[in-house]
Short mmCIF file of C-alpha atoms in Angstrom, two decimals:
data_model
loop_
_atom_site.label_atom_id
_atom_site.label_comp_id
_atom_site.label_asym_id
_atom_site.label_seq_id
_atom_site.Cartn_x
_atom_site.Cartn_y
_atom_site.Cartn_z
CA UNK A 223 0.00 0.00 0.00
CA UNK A 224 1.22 3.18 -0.83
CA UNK A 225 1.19 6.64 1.55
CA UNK A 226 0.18 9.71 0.07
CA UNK A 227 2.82 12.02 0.52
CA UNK A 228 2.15 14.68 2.71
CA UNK A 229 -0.12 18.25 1.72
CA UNK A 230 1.56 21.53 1.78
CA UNK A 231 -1.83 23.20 2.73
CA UNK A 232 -3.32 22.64 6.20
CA UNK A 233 -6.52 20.68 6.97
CA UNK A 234 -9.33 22.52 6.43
CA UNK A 235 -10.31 21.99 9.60
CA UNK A 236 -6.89 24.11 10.43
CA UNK A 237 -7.14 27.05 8.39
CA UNK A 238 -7.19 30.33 9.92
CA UNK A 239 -9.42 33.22 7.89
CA UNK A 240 -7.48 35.85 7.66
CA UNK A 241 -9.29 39.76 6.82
CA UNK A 242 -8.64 41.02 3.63
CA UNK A 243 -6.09 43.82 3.94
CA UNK A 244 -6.56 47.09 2.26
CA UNK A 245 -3.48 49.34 1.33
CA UNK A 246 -2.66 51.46 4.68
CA UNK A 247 -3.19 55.35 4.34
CA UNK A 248 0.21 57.24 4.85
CA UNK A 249 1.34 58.12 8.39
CA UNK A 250 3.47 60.94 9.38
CA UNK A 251 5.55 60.78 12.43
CA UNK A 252 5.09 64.22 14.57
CA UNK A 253 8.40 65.32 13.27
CA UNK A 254 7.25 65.13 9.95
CA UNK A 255 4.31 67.25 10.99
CA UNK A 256 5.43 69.93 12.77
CA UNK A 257 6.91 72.20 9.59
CA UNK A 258 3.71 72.17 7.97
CA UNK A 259 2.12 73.62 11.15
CA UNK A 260 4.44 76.15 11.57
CA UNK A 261 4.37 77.50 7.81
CA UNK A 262 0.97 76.91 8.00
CA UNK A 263 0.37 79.33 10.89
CA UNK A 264 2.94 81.97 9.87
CA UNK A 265 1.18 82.58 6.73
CA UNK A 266 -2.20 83.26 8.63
CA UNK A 267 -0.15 85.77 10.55
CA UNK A 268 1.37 87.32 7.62
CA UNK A 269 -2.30 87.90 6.27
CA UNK A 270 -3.84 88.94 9.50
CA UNK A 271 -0.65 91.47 9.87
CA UNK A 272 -1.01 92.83 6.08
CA UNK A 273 -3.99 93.78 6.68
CA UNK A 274 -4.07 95.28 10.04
CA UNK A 275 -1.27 97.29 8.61
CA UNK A 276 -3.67 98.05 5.16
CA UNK A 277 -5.91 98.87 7.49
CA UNK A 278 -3.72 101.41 9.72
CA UNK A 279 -1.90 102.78 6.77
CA UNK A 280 -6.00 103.59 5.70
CA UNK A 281 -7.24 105.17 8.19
CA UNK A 282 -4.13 107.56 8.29
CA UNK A 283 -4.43 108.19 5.26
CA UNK A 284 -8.13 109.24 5.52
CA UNK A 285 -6.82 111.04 9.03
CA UNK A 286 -4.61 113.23 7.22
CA UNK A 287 -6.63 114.35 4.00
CA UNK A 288 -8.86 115.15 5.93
CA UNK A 289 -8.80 118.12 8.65
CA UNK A 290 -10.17 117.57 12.00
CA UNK A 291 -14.22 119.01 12.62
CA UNK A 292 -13.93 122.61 13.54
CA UNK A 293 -10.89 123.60 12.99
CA UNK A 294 -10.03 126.95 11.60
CA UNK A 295 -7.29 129.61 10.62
CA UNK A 296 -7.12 132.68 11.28
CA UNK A 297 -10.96 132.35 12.55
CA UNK A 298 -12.09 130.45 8.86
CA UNK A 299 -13.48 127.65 9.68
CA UNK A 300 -11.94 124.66 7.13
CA UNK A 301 -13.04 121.92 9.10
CA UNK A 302 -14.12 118.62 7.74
CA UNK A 303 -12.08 119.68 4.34
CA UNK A 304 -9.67 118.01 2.49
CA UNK A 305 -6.61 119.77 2.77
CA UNK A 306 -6.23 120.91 -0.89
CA UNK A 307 -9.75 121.55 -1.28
CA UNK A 308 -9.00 124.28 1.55
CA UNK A 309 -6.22 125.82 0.19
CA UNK A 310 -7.85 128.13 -2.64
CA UNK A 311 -10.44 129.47 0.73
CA UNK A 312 -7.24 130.30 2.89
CA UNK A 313 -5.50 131.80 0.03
CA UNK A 314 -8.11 134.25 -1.15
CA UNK A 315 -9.28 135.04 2.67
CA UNK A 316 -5.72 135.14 4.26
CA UNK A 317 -4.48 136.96 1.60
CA UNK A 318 -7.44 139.44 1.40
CA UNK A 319 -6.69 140.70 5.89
CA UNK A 320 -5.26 143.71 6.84
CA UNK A 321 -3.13 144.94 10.06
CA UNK A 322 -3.98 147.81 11.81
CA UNK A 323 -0.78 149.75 13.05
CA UNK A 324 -0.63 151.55 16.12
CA UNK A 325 0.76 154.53 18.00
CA UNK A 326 -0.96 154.98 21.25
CA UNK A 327 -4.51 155.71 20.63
CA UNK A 328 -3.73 156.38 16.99
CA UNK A 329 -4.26 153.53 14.39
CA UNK A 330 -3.53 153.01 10.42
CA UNK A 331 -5.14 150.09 8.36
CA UNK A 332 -2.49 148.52 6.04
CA UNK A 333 -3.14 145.48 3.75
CA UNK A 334 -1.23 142.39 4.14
CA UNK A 335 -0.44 142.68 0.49
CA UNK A 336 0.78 146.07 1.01
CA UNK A 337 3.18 145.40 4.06
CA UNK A 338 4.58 142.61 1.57
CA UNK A 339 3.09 139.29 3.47
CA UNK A 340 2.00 136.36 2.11
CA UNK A 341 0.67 132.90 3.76
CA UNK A 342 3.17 130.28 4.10
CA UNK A 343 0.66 127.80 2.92
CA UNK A 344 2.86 124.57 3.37
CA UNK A 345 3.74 125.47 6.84
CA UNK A 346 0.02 126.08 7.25
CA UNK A 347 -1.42 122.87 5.71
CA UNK A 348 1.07 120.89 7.86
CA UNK A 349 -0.32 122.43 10.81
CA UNK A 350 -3.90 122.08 10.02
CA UNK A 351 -3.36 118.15 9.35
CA UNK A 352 -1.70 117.44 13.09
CA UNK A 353 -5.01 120.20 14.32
CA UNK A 354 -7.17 118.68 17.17
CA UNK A 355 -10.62 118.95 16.22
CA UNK A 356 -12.10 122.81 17.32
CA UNK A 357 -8.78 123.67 17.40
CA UNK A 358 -7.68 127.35 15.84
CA UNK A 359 -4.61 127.98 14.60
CA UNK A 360 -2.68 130.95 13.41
CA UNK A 361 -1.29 131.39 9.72
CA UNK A 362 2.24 130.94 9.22
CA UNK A 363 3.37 133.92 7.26
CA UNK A 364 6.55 135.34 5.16
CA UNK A 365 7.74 138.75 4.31
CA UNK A 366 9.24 140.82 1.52
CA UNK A 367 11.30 142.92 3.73
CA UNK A 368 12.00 145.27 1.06
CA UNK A 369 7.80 145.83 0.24
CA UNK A 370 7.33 146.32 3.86
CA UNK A 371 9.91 148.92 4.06
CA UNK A 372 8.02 150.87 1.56
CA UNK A 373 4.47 150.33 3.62
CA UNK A 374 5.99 152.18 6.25
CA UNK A 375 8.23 154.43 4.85
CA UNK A 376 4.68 156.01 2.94
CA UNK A 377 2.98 155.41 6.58
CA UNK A 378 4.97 157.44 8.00
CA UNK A 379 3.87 160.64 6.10
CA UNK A 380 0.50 159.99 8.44
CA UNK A 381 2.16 159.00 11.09
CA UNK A 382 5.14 161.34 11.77
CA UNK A 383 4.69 164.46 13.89
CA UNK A 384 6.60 167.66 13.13
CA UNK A 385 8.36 168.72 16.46
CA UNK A 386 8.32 172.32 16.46
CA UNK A 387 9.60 175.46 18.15
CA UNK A 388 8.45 177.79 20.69
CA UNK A 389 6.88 177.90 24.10
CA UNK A 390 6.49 175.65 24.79
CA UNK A 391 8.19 173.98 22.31
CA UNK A 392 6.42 170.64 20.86
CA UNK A 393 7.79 167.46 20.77
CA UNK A 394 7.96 165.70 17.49
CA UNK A 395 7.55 161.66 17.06
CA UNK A 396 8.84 159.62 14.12
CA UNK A 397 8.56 156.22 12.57
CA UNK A 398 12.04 153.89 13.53
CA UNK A 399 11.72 152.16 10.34
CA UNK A 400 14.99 150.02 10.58
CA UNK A 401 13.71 148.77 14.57
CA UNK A 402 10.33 147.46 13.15
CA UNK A 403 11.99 145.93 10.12
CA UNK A 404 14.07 143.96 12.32
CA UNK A 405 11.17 142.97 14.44
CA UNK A 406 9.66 141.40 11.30
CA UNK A 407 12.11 139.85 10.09
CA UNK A 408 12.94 137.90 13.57
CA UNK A 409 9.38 136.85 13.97
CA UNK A 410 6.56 137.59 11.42
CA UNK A 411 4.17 135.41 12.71
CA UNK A 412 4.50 136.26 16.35
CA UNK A 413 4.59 140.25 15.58
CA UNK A 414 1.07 139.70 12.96
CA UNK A 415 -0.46 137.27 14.89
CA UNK A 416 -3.34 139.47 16.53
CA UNK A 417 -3.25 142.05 13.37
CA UNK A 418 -2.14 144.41 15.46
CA UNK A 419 1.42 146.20 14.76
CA UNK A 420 2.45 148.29 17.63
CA UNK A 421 4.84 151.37 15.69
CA UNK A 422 8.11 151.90 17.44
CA UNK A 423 8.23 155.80 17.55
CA UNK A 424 11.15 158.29 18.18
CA UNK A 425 10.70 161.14 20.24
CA UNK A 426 12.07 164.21 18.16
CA UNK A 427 13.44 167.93 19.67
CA UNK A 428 12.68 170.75 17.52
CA UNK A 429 16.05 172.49 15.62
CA UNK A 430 18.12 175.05 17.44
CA UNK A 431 18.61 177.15 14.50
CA UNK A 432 22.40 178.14 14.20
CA UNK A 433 23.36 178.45 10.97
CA UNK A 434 21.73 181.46 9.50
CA UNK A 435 23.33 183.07 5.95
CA UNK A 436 23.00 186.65 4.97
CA UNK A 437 20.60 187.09 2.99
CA UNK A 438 21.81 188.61 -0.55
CA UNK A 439 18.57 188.94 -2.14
CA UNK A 440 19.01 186.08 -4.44
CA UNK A 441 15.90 183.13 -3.72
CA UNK A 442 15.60 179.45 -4.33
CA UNK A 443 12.46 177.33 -5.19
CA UNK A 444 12.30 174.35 -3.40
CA UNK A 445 9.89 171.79 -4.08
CA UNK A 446 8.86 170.30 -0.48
CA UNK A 447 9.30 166.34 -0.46
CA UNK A 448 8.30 163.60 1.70
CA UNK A 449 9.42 163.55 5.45
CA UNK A 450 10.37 167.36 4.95
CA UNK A 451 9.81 170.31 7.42
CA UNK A 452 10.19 173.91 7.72
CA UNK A 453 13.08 173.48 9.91
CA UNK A 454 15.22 171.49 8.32
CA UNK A 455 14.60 173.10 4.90
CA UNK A 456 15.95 176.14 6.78
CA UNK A 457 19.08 174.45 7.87
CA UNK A 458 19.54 173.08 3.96
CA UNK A 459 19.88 176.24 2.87
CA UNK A 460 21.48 178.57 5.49
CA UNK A 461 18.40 180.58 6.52
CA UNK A 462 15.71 180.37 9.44
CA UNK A 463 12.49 179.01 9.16
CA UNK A 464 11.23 182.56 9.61
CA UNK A 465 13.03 183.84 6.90
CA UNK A 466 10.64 181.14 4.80
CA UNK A 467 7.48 182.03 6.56
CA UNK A 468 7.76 185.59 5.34
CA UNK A 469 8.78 185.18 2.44
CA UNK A 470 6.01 182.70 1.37
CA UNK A 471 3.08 184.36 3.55
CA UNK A 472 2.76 181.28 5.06
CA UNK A 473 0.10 181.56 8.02
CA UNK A 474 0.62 177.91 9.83
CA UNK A 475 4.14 176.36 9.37
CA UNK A 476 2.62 173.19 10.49
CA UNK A 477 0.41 173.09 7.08
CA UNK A 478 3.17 172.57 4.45
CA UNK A 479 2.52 169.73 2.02
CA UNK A 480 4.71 167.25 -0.59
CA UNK A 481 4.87 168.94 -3.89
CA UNK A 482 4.29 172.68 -2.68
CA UNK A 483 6.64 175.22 -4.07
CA UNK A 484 8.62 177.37 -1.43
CA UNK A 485 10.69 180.61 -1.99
CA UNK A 486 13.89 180.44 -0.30
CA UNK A 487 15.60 183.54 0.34
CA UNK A 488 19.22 182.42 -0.27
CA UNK A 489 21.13 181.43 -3.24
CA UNK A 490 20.89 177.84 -3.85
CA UNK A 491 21.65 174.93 -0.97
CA UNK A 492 23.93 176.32 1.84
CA UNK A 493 27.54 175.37 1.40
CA UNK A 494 29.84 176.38 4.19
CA UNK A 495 33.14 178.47 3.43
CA UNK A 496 36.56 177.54 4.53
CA UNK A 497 36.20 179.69 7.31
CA UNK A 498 32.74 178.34 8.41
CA UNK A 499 33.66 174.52 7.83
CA UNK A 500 36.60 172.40 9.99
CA UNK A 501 39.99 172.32 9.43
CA UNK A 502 41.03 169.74 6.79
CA UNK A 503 42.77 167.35 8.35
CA UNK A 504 45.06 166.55 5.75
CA UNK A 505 47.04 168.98 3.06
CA UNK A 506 47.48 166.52 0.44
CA UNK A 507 44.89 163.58 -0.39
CA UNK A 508 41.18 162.85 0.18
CA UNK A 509 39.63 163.42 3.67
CA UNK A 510 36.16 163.23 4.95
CA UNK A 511 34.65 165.23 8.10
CA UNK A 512 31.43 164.73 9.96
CA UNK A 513 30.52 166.84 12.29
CA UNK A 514 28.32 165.77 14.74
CA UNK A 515 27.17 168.87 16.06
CA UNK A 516 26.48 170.68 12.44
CA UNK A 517 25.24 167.98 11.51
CA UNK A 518 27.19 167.91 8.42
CA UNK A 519 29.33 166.02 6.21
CA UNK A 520 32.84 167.80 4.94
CA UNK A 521 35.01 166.52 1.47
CA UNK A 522 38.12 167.45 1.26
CA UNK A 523 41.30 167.07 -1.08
CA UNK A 524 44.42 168.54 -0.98
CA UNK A 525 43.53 170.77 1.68
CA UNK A 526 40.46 172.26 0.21
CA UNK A 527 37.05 171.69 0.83
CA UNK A 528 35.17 170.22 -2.63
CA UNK A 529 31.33 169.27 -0.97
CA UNK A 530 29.53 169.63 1.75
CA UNK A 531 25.85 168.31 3.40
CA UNK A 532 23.40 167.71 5.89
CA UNK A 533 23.40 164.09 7.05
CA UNK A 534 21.98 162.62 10.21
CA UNK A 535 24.34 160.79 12.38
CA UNK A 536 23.35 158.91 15.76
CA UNK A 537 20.72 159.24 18.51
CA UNK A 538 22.02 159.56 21.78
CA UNK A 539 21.16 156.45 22.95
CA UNK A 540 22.94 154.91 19.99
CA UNK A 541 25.86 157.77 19.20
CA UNK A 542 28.37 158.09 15.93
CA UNK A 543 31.76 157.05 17.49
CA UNK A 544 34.26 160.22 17.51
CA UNK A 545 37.59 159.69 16.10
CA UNK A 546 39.83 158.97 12.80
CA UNK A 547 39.45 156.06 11.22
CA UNK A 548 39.52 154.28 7.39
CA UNK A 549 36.90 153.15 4.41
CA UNK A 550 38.10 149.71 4.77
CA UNK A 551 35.03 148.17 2.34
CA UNK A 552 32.53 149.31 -0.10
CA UNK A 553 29.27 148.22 -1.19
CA UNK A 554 26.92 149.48 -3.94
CA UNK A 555 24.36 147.64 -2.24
CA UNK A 556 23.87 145.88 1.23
CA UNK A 557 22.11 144.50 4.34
CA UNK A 558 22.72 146.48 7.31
CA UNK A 559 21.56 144.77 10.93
CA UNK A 560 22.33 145.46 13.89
CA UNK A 561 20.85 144.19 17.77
CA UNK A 562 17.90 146.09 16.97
CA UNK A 563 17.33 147.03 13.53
CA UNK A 564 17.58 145.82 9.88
CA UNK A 565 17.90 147.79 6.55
CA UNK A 566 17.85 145.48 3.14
CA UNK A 567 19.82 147.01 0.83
CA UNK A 568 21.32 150.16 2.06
CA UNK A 569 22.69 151.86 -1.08
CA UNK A 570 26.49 153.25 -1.56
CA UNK A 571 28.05 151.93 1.86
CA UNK A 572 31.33 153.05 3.01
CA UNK A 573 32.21 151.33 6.16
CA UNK A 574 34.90 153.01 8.19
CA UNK A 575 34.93 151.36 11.57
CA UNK A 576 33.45 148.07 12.45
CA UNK A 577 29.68 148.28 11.70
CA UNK A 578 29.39 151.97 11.24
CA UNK A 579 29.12 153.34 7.73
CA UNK A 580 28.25 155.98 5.52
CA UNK A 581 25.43 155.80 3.09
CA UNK A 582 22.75 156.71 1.26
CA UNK A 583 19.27 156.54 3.09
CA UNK A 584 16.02 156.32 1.68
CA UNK A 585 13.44 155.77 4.68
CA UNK A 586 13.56 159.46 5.84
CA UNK A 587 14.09 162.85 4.95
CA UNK A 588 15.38 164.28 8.03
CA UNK A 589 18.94 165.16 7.41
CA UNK A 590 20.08 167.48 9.60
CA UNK A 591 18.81 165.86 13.12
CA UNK A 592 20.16 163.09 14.59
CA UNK A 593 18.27 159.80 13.35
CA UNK A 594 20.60 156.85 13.01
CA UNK A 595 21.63 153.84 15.08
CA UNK A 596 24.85 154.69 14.92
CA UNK A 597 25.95 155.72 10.90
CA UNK A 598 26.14 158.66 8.88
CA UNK A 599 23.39 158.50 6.68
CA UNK A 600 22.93 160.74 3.62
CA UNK A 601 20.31 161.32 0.82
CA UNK A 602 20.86 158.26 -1.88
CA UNK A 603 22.09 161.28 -4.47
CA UNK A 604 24.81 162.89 -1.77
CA UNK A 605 25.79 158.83 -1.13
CA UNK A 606 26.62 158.02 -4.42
CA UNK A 607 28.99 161.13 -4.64
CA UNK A 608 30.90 160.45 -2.13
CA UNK A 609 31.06 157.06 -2.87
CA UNK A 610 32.43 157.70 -6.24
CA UNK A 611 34.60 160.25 -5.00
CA UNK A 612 36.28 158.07 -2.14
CA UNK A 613 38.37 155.42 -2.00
CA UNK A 614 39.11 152.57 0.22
CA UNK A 615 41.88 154.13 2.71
CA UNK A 616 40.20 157.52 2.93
CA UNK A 617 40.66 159.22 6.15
CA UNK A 618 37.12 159.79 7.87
CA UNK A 619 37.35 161.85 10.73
CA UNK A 620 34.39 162.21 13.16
CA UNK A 621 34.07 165.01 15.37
#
């Protein structure tokens, strides 16, 4: 009998089922994981960060083109505006005001335009944007020195007072021109800000008349100009103001006007002798002489006097320095300051000694009194002679 050799498969009774197995889904390990987490996470931060900042960047935008409720310059009300939508308001209004100018309890109305000031309006706009709602703010303004200097040089033909002589003897008051330029020009805005312009004044002594000519019978017409008076008329031509009252009928010397037409009984503009004027102080060369007392600027050369005229040297308070000294620079044209004045362009300077000068002087007509801080100033005309006529080295001797 044979055996039957032995299965490879189990008895039936033997077999185990096993489950049918399905491909396993992927598993990552939590080191695997983490990256995608993090990347994951940063790039809702990014998003959530770009537009917070969208958001910020947004609202200051709308913040700053737009001005705060209420606010106003000046007292007009831009409020609620876009910046450039205000600017054409606060450029015809600003530009449209007016100062009033002061002396005591007397006042003047000058335009802005006329005084030469003009709205800063960038300085302004950046203001208004950083403005707190209901807030008011000034205008920042700028200045053409040399268009304010004419405002108040033509002011002060209303606002000067004529001192005069007799008993009592009146007090004059005039305009210091270069002190209020140099107020503007250190601080326009503060100086404007309540459109008020207090005038800095000078207090003026009537002329001891000194000089008197003999009269020859000749006569003069002189044509009466801005910042003119009787007195100092007199003293331009050698004669006393009474000599011009009588000879023009004139019933009130305080009623002379620009333009009128006055017979002066002397021959031409006073010019002092040899004998009448101070030594030259040298025999051969150029030399100039003011006298502080007269009043009066002296040419020599050689030894001989050539010209001669009234000037106005320094105030007491701010004198003309005695003593010899040198033109050590000239300048057709130039700013003159000082601690409490400023002149743009001062025409035909001669300096001589530090800061003090001689030159021409265009914002009076009072030569013959003291009026400066300090120079020797002259009419533009009598300037330019002398400073064609001088040269750099030329002994200037004050006295």
């Amino acid at each position: 009998m044979s055996i039957p050799a032995p299965s490879s498969r189990p008895p039936a009774s033997a077999a185990r089922r096993v489950p049918e197995q399905r491909p396993a889904s992927p598993r990552l390990s939590r080191r695997t994981m983490t990256p995608w987490l993090v990347l994951g996470s940063m790039g809702i931060f990014a998003l959530f960060m770009t537009l917070c900042m969208v958001g910020a960047l947004g609202a200051l935008y709308l913040s700053q083109s737009r001005i705060a409720a209420g606010v106003s310059v000046g007292g007009i009300t831009v409020g609620g505006q876009s910046a450039e939508s205000a600017v054409p308001l606060l450029q015809q209004s600003l530009s449209s005001g007016s100062i009033t100018m002061t002396d005591g309890e007397r006042k003047w109305l000058v335009s802005l335009a006329e005084l030469g000031v003009t709205v800063d309006m960038e300085a302004t706009l950046a203001a208004l944007k950083n403005a707190r709602a209901d807030e008011n703010i000034p205008p920042f303004l700028d200045i053409n020195l040399n268009i304010a200097q004419d405002a108040l040089i033509a002011l002060s033909e209303l606002a000067n007072i004529e001192p005069l002589a007799g008993e009592p003897p009146q007090i004059g008051r005039a305009m210091d021109i270069p002190a209020m330029l140099e107020r503007l020009l250190r601080d326009v805005n503060g100086e404007l800000a309540d459109n008020i312009f207090e005038l800095n004044m000078m207090e003026i002594e009537p002329i001891v008349e000194t000089v008197v000519a003999t009269y020859s019978g000749a006569s003069t017409t002189h044509v009466v100009e801005p910042g003119q008076e009787l007195a100092l008329i007199a003293r331009q031509y050698g004669v006393t103001t009474q000599d011009i009252i009588a000879l023009n009928n004139i019933t009130n010397p305080d009623l002379i006007y620009i333009g009128q037409q006055l017979l002066i009984p002397a021959e031409g503009a006073y010019s002092p002798s040899a004998a009448d004027a101070p030594p030259a102080p040298l025999a051969v060369g150029k030399a100039i002489v003011v006298s502080t007392q007269e009043q009066r600027i002296y040419a020599y050369e050689n030894g001989s006097l050539v010209r001669s005229h009234l000037v106005s040297t320094g105030r007491a308070q701010t004198p003309t320095i005695p003593g010899d000294y040198n033109i050590y620079i000239k300048h057709v044209a130039t700013n003159m300051r000082g601690p409490d004045y400023f002149l743009p362009d001062v025409p035909y300077t001669m300096y001589y000694h530090r800061g003090y000068g001689i030159h021409g002087t265009y914002w009076h007509n009072s030569f013959g009194r003291p009026m400066s801080h300090g120079c020797v100033n002259l009419p533009t005309h009598e300037a330019q002679w002398f400073f064609n006529w001088a040269e750099v080295g030329t002994l200037v001797r004050v006295i």
